Amino acid sequence: MTVQAEILAEIKKYDTIIIHRHQRPDPDALGSQVGLAELLRNSFPEKNIYQVGGPVEGLEYLAEMQDISEDTYRGALVIVTDTANAPRISDSRFDLGARLIKIDHHPNDEPYGDLQWVNTNASSCSEMIADFWQLFDELIMNEEAARLLYGGIVGDTGRFLYPSTSAHTLEIAAKLLRYDFDAAELNRQIQQVSQKVAHLSGYVYQNVTVDAHGAGYVILSKEIMDKFEVNDAETASIVSLPGVIEEVLAWAIFVQQPEGYYRVRLRSKGPVINELAKQHHGGGHPLASGANAKDLDEVNEIYQEIQRLCQEFRAV
């Protein structure tokens, strides 16, 4: 029996299914989480299916969460999507259920759960959920599930620009587009930013530092964040901006948090950066990862490592 068949068998066993995703959600987190919830609601209307995890931080156009009591977890199946390690799961009650399933496309460095389906070749967890639908005739797609899964794929592929986009990704997206939702509007919602974030984008372009080997970085201090009146969640849309610059090969955006430490967003056009992220309380994909730096000394250490990775990559 394949792992997908095992997951479907588990879904059939339980009357209550609770679906989680990671903290600070992005379109793929919500797309896979609530896309799966809608797919299961449409396929098994007799079951009680919930999506939980707290605020969605500006992604309300995709979906919102439900409030449930701890009692709801008693005897329930819990599924977590798009989350590499347990500490990142939004809502710590995920382990209160009877059984736990992990569905993810990040490297499985920190396994958790009773059953795991991890596919690092998938462009997104939303693509995996769409694959799950395609495998079984009893799973019935509808417009809302298709909208969410398409949105998740668009978000994690950078509108099909990132290397993770495969022919299979485009085939799945085409199948989802056959359902009656406004894909053009959804793409606009994912892409558009507020005026203050647009102003911050200008700051990023003007202040990005790039060395001779293509290693780039920008520091967004608390003072800069206050000046532009943005919060950490709103900086997600500016992470890809240095990559537009021809000379940039790999880069980091250091966002200072109210507590003083820095959230680190790492991106690359070639050098593998997830091992670097792991060394600084983070992880992720080979070309897109996240980490943390306790102070400017660690910020400088991370940038020096990016410089080394770029230099080695250029030398090959």
PDB file of N, CA, C and O in Angstrom, residues 8-76:
ATOM      1  N   LEU A   8      -5.387   7.991   2.939  1.00  0.00           N
ATOM      2  CA  LEU A   8      -6.816   7.945   2.652  1.00  0.00           C
ATOM      3  C   LEU A   8      -7.521   6.961   3.576  1.00  0.00           C
ATOM      4  O   LEU A   8      -8.633   7.242   4.061  1.00  0.00           O
ATOM      5  N   ALA A   9      -6.904   5.825   3.833  1.00  0.00           N
ATOM      6  CA  ALA A   9      -7.501   4.841   4.746  1.00  0.00           C
ATOM      7  C   ALA A   9      -7.664   5.433   6.140  1.00  0.00           C
ATOM      8  O   ALA A   9      -8.693   5.204   6.805  1.00  0.00           O
ATOM      9  N   GLU A  10      -6.690   6.196   6.603  1.00  0.00           N
ATOM     10  CA  GLU A  10      -6.803   6.845   7.911  1.00  0.00           C
ATOM     11  C   GLU A  10      -7.920   7.882   7.908  1.00  0.00           C
ATOM     12  O   GLU A  10      -8.700   7.984   8.865  1.00  0.00           O
ATOM     13  N   ILE A  11      -8.019   8.647   6.851  1.00  0.00           N
ATOM     14  CA  ILE A  11      -9.078   9.660   6.740  1.00  0.00           C
ATOM     15  C   ILE A  11     -10.456   9.006   6.843  1.00  0.00           C
ATOM     16  O   ILE A  11     -11.361   9.515   7.506  1.00  0.00           O
ATOM     17  N   LYS A  12     -10.599   7.855   6.209  1.00  0.00           N
ATOM     18  CA  LYS A  12     -11.892   7.165   6.227  1.00  0.00           C
ATOM     19  C   LYS A  12     -12.255   6.659   7.619  1.00  0.00           C
ATOM     20  O   LYS A  12     -13.439   6.521   7.951  1.00  0.00           O
ATOM     21  N   LYS A  13     -11.248   6.396   8.458  1.00  0.00           N
ATOM     22  CA  LYS A  13     -11.500   5.827   9.784  1.00  0.00           C
ATOM     23  C   LYS A  13     -12.092   6.832  10.776  1.00  0.00           C
ATOM     24  O   LYS A  13     -12.773   6.441  11.721  1.00  0.00           O
ATOM     25  N   TYR A  14     -11.793   8.100  10.581  1.00  0.00           N
ATOM     26  CA  TYR A  14     -12.092   9.095  11.615  1.00  0.00           C
ATOM     27  C   TYR A  14     -13.272   9.982  11.250  1.00  0.00           C
ATOM     28  O   TYR A  14     -13.418  10.401  10.093  1.00  0.00           O
ATOM     29  N   ASP A  15     -14.101  10.268  12.253  1.00  0.00           N
ATOM     30  CA  ASP A  15     -15.229  11.172  12.059  1.00  0.00           C
ATOM     31  C   ASP A  15     -14.812  12.636  12.168  1.00  0.00           C
ATOM     32  O   ASP A  15     -15.459  13.514  11.590  1.00  0.00           O
ATOM     33  N   THR A  16     -13.743  12.886  12.930  1.00  0.00           N
ATOM     34  CA  THR A  16     -13.247  14.252  13.113  1.00  0.00           C
ATOM     35  C   THR A  16     -11.815  14.347  12.610  1.00  0.00           C
ATOM     36  O   THR A  16     -10.958  13.546  12.999  1.00  0.00           O
ATOM     37  N   ILE A  17     -11.567  15.337  11.738  1.00  0.00           N
ATOM     38  CA  ILE A  17     -10.239  15.549  11.160  1.00  0.00           C
ATOM     39  C   ILE A  17      -9.882  17.019  11.358  1.00  0.00           C
ATOM     40  O   ILE A  17     -10.652  17.911  10.985  1.00  0.00           O
ATOM     41  N   ILE A  18      -8.711  17.253  11.958  1.00  0.00           N
ATOM     42  CA  ILE A  18      -8.256  18.613  12.247  1.00  0.00           C
ATOM     43  C   ILE A  18      -6.962  18.855  11.487  1.00  0.00           C
ATOM     44  O   ILE A  18      -6.005  18.077  11.607  1.00  0.00           O
ATOM     45  N   ILE A  19      -6.917  19.926  10.701  1.00  0.00           N
ATOM     46  CA  ILE A  19      -5.772  20.176   9.820  1.00  0.00           C
ATOM     47  C   ILE A  19      -5.031  21.440  10.272  1.00  0.00           C
ATOM     48  O   ILE A  19      -5.629  22.503  10.433  1.00  0.00           O
ATOM     49  N   HIS A  20      -3.723  21.286  10.480  1.00  0.00           N
ATOM     50  CA  HIS A  20      -2.838  22.380  10.896  1.00  0.00           C
ATOM     51  C   HIS A  20      -1.888  22.741   9.757  1.00  0.00           C
ATOM     52  O   HIS A  20      -1.738  22.007   8.788  1.00  0.00           O
ATOM     53  N   ARG A  21      -1.173  23.877   9.951  1.00  0.00           N
ATOM     54  CA  ARG A  21      -0.100  24.291   9.034  1.00  0.00           C
ATOM     55  C   ARG A  21       0.939  25.034   9.873  1.00  0.00           C
ATOM     56  O   ARG A  21       0.845  25.074  11.095  1.00  0.00           O
ATOM     57  N   HIS A  22       1.917  25.650   9.222  1.00  0.00           N
ATOM     58  CA  HIS A  22       2.991  26.276   9.987  1.00  0.00           C
ATOM     59  C   HIS A  22       2.652  27.697  10.425  1.00  0.00           C
ATOM     60  O   HIS A  22       1.743  28.339   9.892  1.00  0.00           O
ATOM     61  N   GLN A  23       3.407  28.166  11.399  1.00  0.00           N
ATOM     62  CA  GLN A  23       3.290  29.538  11.869  1.00  0.00           C
ATOM     63  C   GLN A  23       3.663  30.497  10.740  1.00  0.00           C
ATOM     64  O   GLN A  23       4.344  30.137   9.798  1.00  0.00           O
ATOM     65  N   ARG A  24       3.189  31.745  10.862  1.00  0.00           N
ATOM     66  CA  ARG A  24       3.461  32.768   9.845  1.00  0.00           C
ATOM     67  C   ARG A  24       3.161  32.208   8.459  1.00  0.00           C
ATOM     68  O   ARG A  24       4.051  32.060   7.616  1.00  0.00           O
ATOM     69  N   PRO A  25       1.914  31.891   8.177  1.00  0.00           N
ATOM     70  CA  PRO A  25       1.578  31.170   6.947  1.00  0.00           C
ATOM     71  C   PRO A  25       1.860  31.967   5.684  1.00  0.00           C
ATOM     72  O   PRO A  25       1.787  33.192   5.666  1.00  0.00           O
ATOM     73  N   ASP A  26       2.181  31.248   4.625  1.00  0.00           N
ATOM     74  CA  ASP A  26       2.286  31.799   3.283  1.00  0.00           C
ATOM     75  C   ASP A  26       1.167  31.170   2.454  1.00  0.00           C
ATOM     76  O   ASP A  26       0.403  30.339   2.962  1.00  0.00           O
ATOM     77  N   PRO A  27       1.010  31.556   1.177  1.00  0.00           N
ATOM     78  CA  PRO A  27      -0.084  30.986   0.377  1.00  0.00           C
ATOM     79  C   PRO A  27      -0.078  29.469   0.297  1.00  0.00           C
ATOM     80  O   PRO A  27      -1.135  28.838   0.274  1.00  0.00           O
ATOM     81  N   ASP A  28       1.111  28.842   0.269  1.00  0.00           N
ATOM     82  CA  ASP A  28       1.142  27.377   0.189  1.00  0.00           C
ATOM     83  C   ASP A  28       0.678  26.738   1.483  1.00  0.00           C
ATOM     84  O   ASP A  28       0.008  25.693   1.459  1.00  0.00           O
ATOM     85  N   ALA A  29       1.044  27.325   2.621  1.00  0.00           N
ATOM     86  CA  ALA A  29       0.585  26.781   3.901  1.00  0.00           C
ATOM     87  C   ALA A  29      -0.929  26.768   3.961  1.00  0.00           C
ATOM     88  O   ALA A  29      -1.553  25.753   4.303  1.00  0.00           O
ATOM     89  N   LEU A  30      -1.543  27.906   3.617  1.00  0.00           N
ATOM     90  CA  LEU A  30      -3.004  27.983   3.655  1.00  0.00           C
ATOM     91  C   LEU A  30      -3.635  27.213   2.501  1.00  0.00           C
ATOM     92  O   LEU A  30      -4.685  26.579   2.664  1.00  0.00           O
ATOM     93  N   GLY A  31      -3.008  27.265   1.335  1.00  0.00           N
ATOM     94  CA  GLY A  31      -3.567  26.563   0.184  1.00  0.00           C
ATOM     95  C   GLY A  31      -3.631  25.072   0.411  1.00  0.00           C
ATOM     96  O   GLY A  31      -4.660  24.435   0.139  1.00  0.00           O
ATOM     97  N   SER A  32      -2.541  24.496   0.937  1.00  0.00           N
ATOM     98  CA  SER A  32      -2.535  23.049   1.179  1.00  0.00           C
ATOM     99  C   SER A  32      -3.426  22.677   2.351  1.00  0.00           C
ATOM    100  O   SER A  32      -4.163  21.682   2.284  1.00  0.00           O
ATOM    101  N   GLN A  33      -3.377  23.456   3.414  1.00  0.00           N
ATOM    102  CA  GLN A  33      -4.181  23.162   4.606  1.00  0.00           C
ATOM    103  C   GLN A  33      -5.681  23.232   4.313  1.00  0.00           C
ATOM    104  O   GLN A  33      -6.421  22.257   4.515  1.00  0.00           O
ATOM    105  N   VAL A  34      -6.124  24.379   3.841  1.00  0.00           N
ATOM    106  CA  VAL A  34      -7.569  24.580   3.658  1.00  0.00           C
ATOM    107  C   VAL A  34      -8.021  23.965   2.340  1.00  0.00           C
ATOM    108  O   VAL A  34      -9.176  23.549   2.215  1.00  0.00           O
ATOM    109  N   GLY A  35      -7.113  23.861   1.370  1.00  0.00           N
ATOM    110  CA  GLY A  35      -7.455  23.137   0.146  1.00  0.00           C
ATOM    111  C   GLY A  35      -7.765  21.681   0.455  1.00  0.00           C
ATOM    112  O   GLY A  35      -8.736  21.111  -0.055  1.00  0.00           O
ATOM    113  N   LEU A  36      -6.955  21.062   1.328  1.00  0.00           N
ATOM    114  CA  LEU A  36      -7.233  19.689   1.763  1.00  0.00           C
ATOM    115  C   LEU A  36      -8.536  19.626   2.548  1.00  0.00           C
ATOM    116  O   LEU A  36      -9.351  18.705   2.334  1.00  0.00           O
ATOM    117  N   ALA A  37      -8.750  20.597   3.433  1.00  0.00           N
ATOM    118  CA  ALA A  37      -9.986  20.611   4.224  1.00  0.00           C
ATOM    119  C   ALA A  37     -11.208  20.679   3.318  1.00  0.00           C
ATOM    120  O   ALA A  37     -12.185  19.934   3.505  1.00  0.00           O
ATOM    121  N   GLU A  38     -11.173  21.558   2.317  1.00  0.00           N
ATOM    122  CA  GLU A  38     -12.316  21.693   1.400  1.00  0.00           C
ATOM    123  C   GLU A  38     -12.493  20.447   0.544  1.00  0.00           C
ATOM    124  O   GLU A  38     -13.620  20.022   0.275  1.00  0.00           O
ATOM    125  N   LEU A  39     -11.388  19.852   0.125  1.00  0.00           N
ATOM    126  CA  LEU A  39     -11.466  18.615  -0.663  1.00  0.00           C
ATOM    127  C   LEU A  39     -12.133  17.514   0.148  1.00  0.00           C
ATOM    128  O   LEU A  39     -13.007  16.787  -0.359  1.00  0.00           O
ATOM    129  N   LEU A  40     -11.764  17.389   1.415  1.00  0.00           N
ATOM    130  CA  LEU A  40     -12.337  16.340   2.263  1.00  0.00           C
ATOM    131  C   LEU A  40     -13.783  16.651   2.635  1.00  0.00           C
ATOM    132  O   LEU A  40     -14.611  15.737   2.715  1.00  0.00           O
ATOM    133  N   ARG A  41     -14.099  17.912   2.854  1.00  0.00           N
ATOM    134  CA  ARG A  41     -15.499  18.270   3.147  1.00  0.00           C
ATOM    135  C   ARG A  41     -16.402  17.917   1.963  1.00  0.00           C
ATOM    136  O   ARG A  41     -17.523  17.443   2.137  1.00  0.00           O
ATOM    137  N   ASN A  42     -15.888  18.169   0.757  1.00  0.00           N
ATOM    138  CA  ASN A  42     -16.675  17.894  -0.434  1.00  0.00           C
ATOM    139  C   ASN A  42     -16.802  16.396  -0.690  1.00  0.00           C
ATOM    140  O   ASN A  42     -17.828  15.931  -1.198  1.00  0.00           O
ATOM    141  N   SER A  43     -15.766  15.649  -0.309  1.00  0.00           N
ATOM    142  CA  SER A  43     -15.751  14.209  -0.571  1.00  0.00           C
ATOM    143  C   SER A  43     -16.419  13.397   0.531  1.00  0.00           C
ATOM    144  O   SER A  43     -17.001  12.345   0.263  1.00  0.00           O
ATOM    145  N   PHE A  44     -16.353  13.892   1.771  1.00  0.00           N
ATOM    146  CA  PHE A  44     -16.911  13.178   2.921  1.00  0.00           C
ATOM    147  C   PHE A  44     -17.757  14.140   3.761  1.00  0.00           C
ATOM    148  O   PHE A  44     -17.355  14.543   4.858  1.00  0.00           O
ATOM    149  N   PRO A  45     -18.915  14.538   3.252  1.00  0.00           N
ATOM    150  CA  PRO A  45     -19.733  15.558   3.932  1.00  0.00           C
ATOM    151  C   PRO A  45     -20.201  15.142   5.321  1.00  0.00           C
ATOM    152  O   PRO A  45     -20.592  15.997   6.125  1.00  0.00           O
ATOM    153  N   GLU A  46     -20.161  13.861   5.636  1.00  0.00           N
ATOM    154  CA  GLU A  46     -20.600  13.393   6.946  1.00  0.00           C
ATOM    155  C   GLU A  46     -19.550  13.608   8.035  1.00  0.00           C
ATOM    156  O   GLU A  46     -19.851  13.515   9.240  1.00  0.00           O
ATOM    157  N   LYS A  47     -18.321  13.922   7.664  1.00  0.00           N
ATOM    158  CA  LYS A  47     -17.244  14.092   8.644  1.00  0.00           C
ATOM    159  C   LYS A  47     -17.165  15.537   9.146  1.00  0.00           C
ATOM    160  O   LYS A  47     -17.570  16.476   8.459  1.00  0.00           O
ATOM    161  N   ASN A  48     -16.602  15.688  10.337  1.00  0.00           N
ATOM    162  CA  ASN A  48     -16.345  17.014  10.899  1.00  0.00           C
ATOM    163  C   ASN A  48     -14.889  17.366  10.618  1.00  0.00           C
ATOM    164  O   ASN A  48     -13.977  16.708  11.134  1.00  0.00           O
ATOM    165  N   ILE A  49     -14.679  18.397   9.815  1.00  0.00           N
ATOM    166  CA  ILE A  49     -13.326  18.733   9.372  1.00  0.00           C
ATOM    167  C   ILE A  49     -13.041  20.192   9.716  1.00  0.00           C
ATOM    168  O   ILE A  49     -13.828  21.085   9.390  1.00  0.00           O
ATOM    169  N   TYR A  50     -11.911  20.421  10.393  1.00  0.00           N
ATOM    170  CA  TYR A  50     -11.579  21.757  10.881  1.00  0.00           C
ATOM    171  C   TYR A  50     -10.202  22.183  10.393  1.00  0.00           C
ATOM    172  O   TYR A  50      -9.298  21.368  10.241  1.00  0.00           O
ATOM    173  N   GLN A  51     -10.034  23.497  10.191  1.00  0.00           N
ATOM    174  CA  GLN A  51      -8.741  24.107   9.878  1.00  0.00           C
ATOM    175  C   GLN A  51      -8.395  25.067  11.011  1.00  0.00           C
ATOM    176  O   GLN A  51      -9.189  25.920  11.372  1.00  0.00           O
ATOM    177  N   VAL A  52      -7.229  24.905  11.605  1.00  0.00           N
ATOM    178  CA  VAL A  52      -6.871  25.689  12.783  1.00  0.00           C
ATOM    179  C   VAL A  52      -5.448  26.238  12.641  1.00  0.00           C
ATOM    180  O   VAL A  52      -4.661  25.766  11.831  1.00  0.00           O
ATOM    181  N   GLY A  53      -5.150  27.248  13.456  1.00  0.00           N
ATOM    182  CA  GLY A  53      -3.793  27.779  13.429  1.00  0.00           C
ATOM    183  C   GLY A  53      -3.670  29.263  13.698  1.00  0.00           C
ATOM    184  O   GLY A  53      -2.598  29.827  13.531  1.00  0.00           O
ATOM    185  N   GLY A  54      -4.743  29.923  14.097  1.00  0.00           N
ATOM    186  CA  GLY A  54      -4.627  31.330  14.460  1.00  0.00           C
ATOM    187  C   GLY A  54      -4.591  32.264  13.271  1.00  0.00           C
ATOM    188  O   GLY A  54      -4.951  31.887  12.154  1.00  0.00           O
ATOM    189  N   PRO A  55      -4.146  33.514  13.488  1.00  0.00           N
ATOM    190  CA  PRO A  55      -4.207  34.566  12.456  1.00  0.00           C
ATOM    191  C   PRO A  55      -3.494  34.166  11.167  1.00  0.00           C
ATOM    192  O   PRO A  55      -2.472  33.475  11.190  1.00  0.00           O
ATOM    193  N   VAL A  56      -4.034  34.628  10.048  1.00  0.00           N
ATOM    194  CA  VAL A  56      -3.451  34.303   8.742  1.00  0.00           C
ATOM    195  C   VAL A  56      -2.643  35.469   8.169  1.00  0.00           C
ATOM    196  O   VAL A  56      -2.164  35.401   7.038  1.00  0.00           O
ATOM    197  N   GLU A  57      -2.498  36.543   8.926  1.00  0.00           N
ATOM    198  CA  GLU A  57      -1.533  37.605   8.656  1.00  0.00           C
ATOM    199  C   GLU A  57      -1.616  38.175   7.245  1.00  0.00           C
ATOM    200  O   GLU A  57      -0.666  38.108   6.464  1.00  0.00           O
ATOM    201  N   GLY A  58      -2.752  38.759   6.903  1.00  0.00           N
ATOM    202  CA  GLY A  58      -2.904  39.423   5.617  1.00  0.00           C
ATOM    203  C   GLY A  58      -3.313  38.532   4.474  1.00  0.00           C
ATOM    204  O   GLY A  58      -3.445  39.000   3.333  1.00  0.00           O
ATOM    205  N   LEU A  59      -3.532  37.261   4.733  1.00  0.00           N
ATOM    206  CA  LEU A  59      -3.935  36.331   3.676  1.00  0.00           C
ATOM    207  C   LEU A  59      -5.399  35.921   3.828  1.00  0.00           C
ATOM    208  O   LEU A  59      -5.797  34.834   3.405  1.00  0.00           O
ATOM    209  N   GLU A  60      -6.194  36.802   4.387  1.00  0.00           N
ATOM    210  CA  GLU A  60      -7.617  36.498   4.595  1.00  0.00           C
ATOM    211  C   GLU A  60      -8.356  36.244   3.285  1.00  0.00           C
ATOM    212  O   GLU A  60      -9.389  35.577   3.286  1.00  0.00           O
ATOM    213  N   TYR A  61      -7.842  36.779   2.189  1.00  0.00           N
ATOM    214  CA  TYR A  61      -8.485  36.529   0.896  1.00  0.00           C
ATOM    215  C   TYR A  61      -8.406  35.056   0.503  1.00  0.00           C
ATOM    216  O   TYR A  61      -9.189  34.580  -0.331  1.00  0.00           O
ATOM    217  N   LEU A  62      -7.452  34.327   1.079  1.00  0.00           N
ATOM    218  CA  LEU A  62      -7.356  32.899   0.810  1.00  0.00           C
ATOM    219  C   LEU A  62      -8.274  32.105   1.723  1.00  0.00           C
ATOM    220  O   LEU A  62      -9.120  31.336   1.252  1.00  0.00           O
ATOM    221  N   ALA A  63      -8.106  32.275   3.036  1.00  0.00           N
ATOM    222  CA  ALA A  63      -8.901  31.489   3.983  1.00  0.00           C
ATOM    223  C   ALA A  63      -8.707  32.041   5.385  1.00  0.00           C
ATOM    224  O   ALA A  63      -7.751  32.779   5.652  1.00  0.00           O
ATOM    225  N   GLU A  64      -9.583  31.652   6.281  1.00  0.00           N
ATOM    226  CA  GLU A  64      -9.443  31.984   7.693  1.00  0.00           C
ATOM    227  C   GLU A  64      -9.585  30.711   8.515  1.00  0.00           C
ATOM    228  O   GLU A  64     -10.073  29.694   8.035  1.00  0.00           O
ATOM    229  N   MET A  65      -9.138  30.812   9.756  1.00  0.00           N
ATOM    230  CA  MET A  65      -9.105  29.642  10.620  1.00  0.00           C
ATOM    231  C   MET A  65     -10.366  29.519  11.459  1.00  0.00           C
ATOM    232  O   MET A  65     -11.161  30.460  11.576  1.00  0.00           O
ATOM    233  N   GLN A  66     -10.550  28.345  12.045  1.00  0.00           N
ATOM    234  CA  GLN A  66     -11.682  28.080  12.930  1.00  0.00           C
ATOM    235  C   GLN A  66     -11.191  27.920  14.363  1.00  0.00           C
ATOM    236  O   GLN A  66     -10.064  27.492  14.597  1.00  0.00           O
ATOM    237  N   ASP A  67     -12.041  28.281  15.317  1.00  0.00           N
ATOM    238  CA  ASP A  67     -11.738  28.089  16.734  1.00  0.00           C
ATOM    239  C   ASP A  67     -12.411  26.809  17.213  1.00  0.00           C
ATOM    240  O   ASP A  67     -13.619  26.633  17.026  1.00  0.00           O
ATOM    241  N   ILE A  68     -11.618  25.929  17.791  1.00  0.00           N
ATOM    242  CA  ILE A  68     -12.176  24.680  18.330  1.00  0.00           C
ATOM    243  C   ILE A  68     -11.627  24.455  19.739  1.00  0.00           C
ATOM    244  O   ILE A  68     -10.571  24.980  20.093  1.00  0.00           O
ATOM    245  N   SER A  69     -12.325  23.672  20.516  1.00  0.00           N
ATOM    246  CA  SER A  69     -11.900  23.383  21.885  1.00  0.00           C
ATOM    247  C   SER A  69     -10.946  22.189  21.906  1.00  0.00           C
ATOM    248  O   SER A  69     -10.855  21.419  20.938  1.00  0.00           O
ATOM    249  N   GLU A  70     -10.252  22.024  23.017  1.00  0.00           N
ATOM    250  CA  GLU A  70      -9.361  20.873  23.165  1.00  0.00           C
ATOM    251  C   GLU A  70     -10.140  19.568  23.102  1.00  0.00           C
ATOM    252  O   GLU A  70      -9.628  18.542  22.641  1.00  0.00           O
ATOM    253  N   ASP A  71     -11.377  19.587  23.557  1.00  0.00           N
ATOM    254  CA  ASP A  71     -12.202  18.375  23.531  1.00  0.00           C
ATOM    255  C   ASP A  71     -12.384  17.845  22.111  1.00  0.00           C
ATOM    256  O   ASP A  71     -12.563  16.639  21.914  1.00  0.00           O
ATOM    257  N   THR A  72     -12.347  18.753  21.123  1.00  0.00           N
ATOM    258  CA  THR A  72     -12.544  18.347  19.732  1.00  0.00           C
ATOM    259  C   THR A  72     -11.444  17.394  19.274  1.00  0.00           C
ATOM    260  O   THR A  72     -11.650  16.561  18.377  1.00  0.00           O
ATOM    261  N   TYR A  73     -10.273  17.488  19.897  1.00  0.00           N
ATOM    262  CA  TYR A  73      -9.143  16.644  19.501  1.00  0.00           C
ATOM    263  C   TYR A  73      -9.284  15.199  19.981  1.00  0.00           C
ATOM    264  O   TYR A  73      -8.587  14.319  19.476  1.00  0.00           O
ATOM    265  N   ARG A  74     -10.169  14.989  20.953  1.00  0.00           N
ATOM    266  CA  ARG A  74     -10.290  13.645  21.519  1.00  0.00           C
ATOM    267  C   ARG A  74     -10.750  12.658  20.445  1.00  0.00           C
ATOM    268  O   ARG A  74     -11.821  12.784  19.869  1.00  0.00           O
ATOM    269  N   GLY A  75      -9.905  11.677  20.137  1.00  0.00           N
ATOM    270  CA  GLY A  75     -10.250  10.669  19.136  1.00  0.00           C
ATOM    271  C   GLY A  75     -10.187  11.159  17.708  1.00  0.00           C
ATOM    272  O   GLY A  75     -10.671  10.477  16.792  1.00  0.00           O
ATOM    273  N   ALA A  76      -9.559  12.321  17.470  1.00  0.00           N
ATOM    274  CA  ALA A  76      -9.523  12.906  16.130  1.00  0.00           C
ATOM    275  C   ALA A  76      -8.250  12.538  15.374  1.00  0.00           C
ATOM    276  O   ALA A  76      -7.214  12.221  15.970  1.00  0.00           O
TER     277      ALA A  76
END
